[in-house]
Coordinates of C-alpha atoms in Angstrom, one line a residue:
Chain A
G1 CA -42.0 19.0 -15.6
N2 CA -38.2 19.4 -15.5
S3 CA -36.8 21.9 -13.0
V4 CA -33.6 23.0 -11.3
T5 CA -33.3 24.4 -7.8
Q6 CA -30.2 26.3 -6.6
M7 CA -29.3 27.4 -3.2
E8 CA -30.4 30.9 -2.4
G9 CA -27.9 33.7 -2.7
P10 CA -26.1 35.9 -2.3
V11 CA -23.1 34.0 -1.1
T12 CA -20.2 36.0 0.3
L13 CA -16.9 34.4 1.1
S14 CA -13.3 35.4 1.9
E15 CA -10.5 34.7 -0.6
E16 CA -9.2 31.1 -0.3
A17 CA -12.3 29.8 1.3
F18 CA -14.0 26.6 0.2
L19 CA -17.0 27.0 -2.0
T20 CA -20.1 24.9 -2.4
I21 CA -23.2 26.0 -4.4
N22 CA -26.0 23.4 -4.2
C23 CA -28.0 22.4 -7.2
T24 CA -30.8 19.7 -7.3
Y25 CA -33.0 18.8 -10.2
T26 CA -36.2 17.1 -11.2
A27 CA -36.2 15.3 -14.5
T28 CA -37.2 12.0 -16.0
G29 CA -34.5 9.7 -17.4
Y30 CA -30.9 10.8 -17.5
P31 CA -30.6 14.5 -18.2
S32 CA -27.3 16.3 -19.1
L33 CA -26.2 18.8 -16.4
F34 CA -24.4 22.1 -16.7
W35 CA -23.0 25.0 -14.7
Y36 CA -22.8 28.4 -16.4
V37 CA -21.1 31.5 -15.0
Q38 CA -22.0 35.1 -15.7
Y39 CA -19.3 37.7 -14.9
P40 CA -20.5 41.3 -14.4
G41 CA -21.7 42.9 -17.6
E42 CA -21.4 39.8 -19.6
G43 CA -23.4 36.9 -21.0
L44 CA -23.3 33.4 -19.6
Q45 CA -20.3 31.1 -20.3
L46 CA -20.3 27.4 -20.0
L47 CA -18.2 26.4 -16.9
L48 CA -18.5 22.7 -16.9
K49 CA -20.9 19.8 -17.7
A50 CA -21.6 16.2 -17.1
T51 CA -23.7 13.9 -19.3
K52 CA -24.2 10.8 -17.3
A53 CA -24.4 9.6 -13.7
D54 CA -21.2 9.7 -11.7
D55 CA -19.4 11.9 -14.3
K56 CA -17.4 14.7 -12.8
G57 CA -17.2 17.9 -14.8
S58 CA -14.2 20.2 -14.0
N59 CA -12.8 23.6 -15.2
K60 CA -10.8 26.5 -13.7
G61 CA -10.6 24.6 -10.3
F62 CA -14.3 24.1 -10.1
E63 CA -15.8 20.6 -10.0
A64 CA -19.3 19.1 -9.9
T65 CA -20.3 15.4 -9.8
Y66 CA -23.5 14.1 -11.4
R67 CA -25.3 12.2 -8.5
K68 CA -28.3 10.3 -9.8
E69 CA -29.2 8.9 -6.4
T70 CA -29.6 12.4 -4.9
T71 CA -30.5 14.2 -8.1
S72 CA -27.8 16.7 -7.4
F73 CA -25.0 18.5 -9.2
H74 CA -23.3 20.7 -6.6
L75 CA -20.6 23.1 -7.6
E76 CA -17.4 23.1 -5.5
K77 CA -14.0 24.9 -5.5
G78 CA -11.3 24.3 -2.9
S79 CA -9.9 27.9 -2.8
V80 CA -11.9 30.8 -4.3
Q81 CA -10.4 34.0 -5.7
V82 CA -11.8 37.5 -6.0
S83 CA -12.0 36.9 -9.7
D84 CA -14.6 34.1 -9.1
S85 CA -17.1 36.7 -8.1
A86 CA -20.0 36.2 -10.5
V87 CA -23.5 34.7 -10.9
Y88 CA -23.6 30.9 -11.2
F89 CA -26.4 29.1 -13.0
C90 CA -27.1 25.4 -12.8
A91 CA -29.0 23.9 -15.9
L92 CA -30.2 20.7 -17.3
R93 CA -31.2 19.3 -20.7
S94 CA -33.5 16.3 -20.6
Q95 CA -33.0 13.4 -22.9
G96 CA -34.1 14.1 -26.4
A97 CA -34.7 17.8 -25.7
Q98 CA -32.9 20.8 -27.3
K99 CA -33.7 23.3 -24.7
L100 CA -31.9 24.0 -21.4
V101 CA -33.8 24.6 -18.1
F102 CA -32.0 27.0 -15.8
G103 CA -32.0 27.5 -12.1
Q104 CA -32.5 30.9 -10.6
G105 CA -28.8 31.7 -10.3
T106 CA -26.6 32.2 -7.2
R107 CA -24.6 35.4 -6.8
L108 CA -21.2 34.8 -5.4
T109 CA -19.0 37.6 -4.0
I110 CA -15.4 37.0 -2.9
N111 CA -13.8 39.5 -0.6
P112 CA -10.0 39.9 -0.5
Chain B
D1 CA -14.6 30.5 -31.3
V2 CA -18.3 30.8 -31.8
K3 CA -19.6 34.3 -31.5
V4 CA -23.1 35.4 -30.7
T5 CA -23.5 39.2 -31.2
Q6 CA -26.3 41.2 -29.8
S7 CA -26.7 44.5 -31.5
S8 CA -27.1 46.7 -28.5
R9 CA -25.8 46.5 -24.9
Y10 CA -28.1 49.2 -23.6
L11 CA -31.4 50.4 -24.9
V12 CA -34.0 52.9 -23.6
K13 CA -37.4 52.9 -25.3
R14 CA -40.8 54.5 -24.5
T15 CA -44.0 52.7 -23.6
G16 CA -45.9 51.6 -26.7
E17 CA -42.9 51.6 -29.1
K18 CA -42.1 48.7 -31.3
V19 CA -38.7 47.4 -30.3
F20 CA -36.4 45.1 -32.3
L21 CA -33.5 43.2 -30.6
E22 CA -31.1 41.6 -33.0
C23 CA -28.9 38.6 -32.5
V24 CA -26.4 37.2 -35.0
Q25 CA -24.2 34.0 -34.7
D26 CA -21.3 33.1 -36.9
M27 CA -21.0 29.3 -36.6
D28 CA -23.9 28.0 -38.6
H29 CA -25.8 26.9 -35.5
E30 CA -29.3 25.5 -36.2
N31 CA -30.7 26.4 -32.8
M32 CA -31.3 29.9 -31.5
F33 CA -32.9 31.1 -28.3
W34 CA -34.1 34.3 -26.6
Y35 CA -34.2 34.5 -22.8
R36 CA -35.0 37.2 -20.4
Q37 CA -33.1 37.5 -17.1
D38 CA -34.6 39.0 -14.0
P39 CA -33.3 39.1 -10.4
G40 CA -34.6 36.1 -8.4
L41 CA -36.2 34.5 -11.5
G42 CA -33.2 33.3 -13.4
L43 CA -33.5 32.8 -17.1
R44 CA -36.9 32.4 -18.7
L45 CA -37.3 31.2 -22.3
I46 CA -39.3 33.5 -24.5
Y47 CA -39.0 31.9 -27.9
F48 CA -36.7 29.6 -29.7
S49 CA -36.0 28.5 -33.3
Y50 CA -34.6 25.2 -34.6
D51 CA -34.3 26.3 -38.2
V52 CA -34.9 29.2 -40.6
K53 CA -38.5 30.5 -40.6
M54 CA -39.3 28.1 -37.8
K55 CA -40.2 29.3 -34.3
E56 CA -41.7 27.9 -31.1
K57 CA -43.0 29.6 -28.0
G58 CA -41.1 29.3 -24.8
D59 CA -42.4 29.8 -21.3
I60 CA -43.2 33.5 -21.5
P61 CA -44.0 34.5 -25.1
E62 CA -46.8 37.0 -24.3
G63 CA -46.0 40.4 -25.7
Y64 CA -43.2 39.2 -27.9
S65 CA -42.7 37.8 -31.4
V66 CA -39.6 36.6 -33.3
S67 CA -38.3 36.4 -36.8
R68 CA -35.7 34.1 -38.3
E69 CA -35.4 34.8 -42.0
K70 CA -31.7 33.8 -42.2
K71 CA -30.0 31.0 -40.3
E72 CA -27.5 33.3 -38.6
R73 CA -30.0 36.0 -37.4
F74 CA -32.8 35.7 -34.8
S75 CA -34.7 38.8 -34.0
L76 CA -36.9 39.4 -30.9
I77 CA -39.7 41.9 -31.4
L78 CA -41.6 43.7 -28.6
E79 CA -44.8 44.7 -30.4
S80 CA -45.8 47.4 -28.0
A81 CA -43.2 47.9 -25.2
S82 CA -44.4 48.0 -21.6
T83 CA -42.6 48.9 -18.4
N84 CA -42.8 45.2 -17.3
Q85 CA -40.6 44.3 -20.2
T86 CA -37.7 46.2 -18.7
S87 CA -35.1 43.4 -18.3
M88 CA -31.9 41.9 -19.5
Y89 CA -32.4 40.0 -22.8
L90 CA -30.0 37.2 -23.7
C91 CA -29.6 35.5 -27.0
A92 CA -28.0 32.0 -27.3
S93 CA -27.3 29.5 -30.1
S94 CA -26.3 25.9 -30.2
F95 CA -25.6 23.1 -32.6
P96 CA -27.8 20.1 -31.9
P97 CA -27.6 18.1 -29.7
T98 CA -27.1 20.6 -27.0
G99 CA -24.8 18.3 -25.0
F100 CA -22.3 21.0 -25.9
G101 CA -24.4 23.6 -24.2
Y102 CA -25.3 27.0 -25.5
T103 CA -23.2 30.0 -26.6
F104 CA -24.6 33.2 -25.2
G105 CA -24.4 36.8 -26.4
S106 CA -23.4 39.6 -24.0
G107 CA -27.0 40.6 -23.5
T108 CA -29.1 43.7 -24.1
R109 CA -30.3 45.6 -21.1
L110 CA -33.6 47.2 -22.1
T111 CA -35.3 49.9 -20.1
V112 CA -38.9 50.9 -21.0
V113 CA -39.9 54.2 -19.7

């Protein structure tokens, strides 16, 4: 079946550090891929998405590239801020499906 | 902006009670979903609905039921609450196809004592 695997958290970084959160997936065909962010006390918000191989999604300084050859969609940001502290979820939607499949989430804490 | 509103942010119920969690969306979305979120387990799908009066089981439907009498409202029902149903419950909606992703509510943190 379809699945998403994220790197184990929690991740703690200092402000202005480089961020990578790894995400790999298992799915048939060409799924759409998503990153969601959950700030403390809130629901999930769509951060970025990519719908085909080699697409790059970007938003708020975050980027992720859809790599079909490595079945990956790693989230990156060049210089993190304290306000980026949140839980990040990778997700996929397989072709023809309506549902999203989520990874287990990665908690990120940025220290000043 | 699409809004998905969950009726309660925090709820405390007793074991054995029947519990209703309400979710309302205001953008005429066909699809609605209920997830529970637990540390280390991510989001797990309980039930979803593609249309009024239509429902399908997700990955963990045991102990839950749902109701969708109107397009904008999707209710999650815990028939007889148990302590292992203490969790964060998240409602989401989407307009097919979900290439646009989901819009989530703020969540209801339910504690069953």
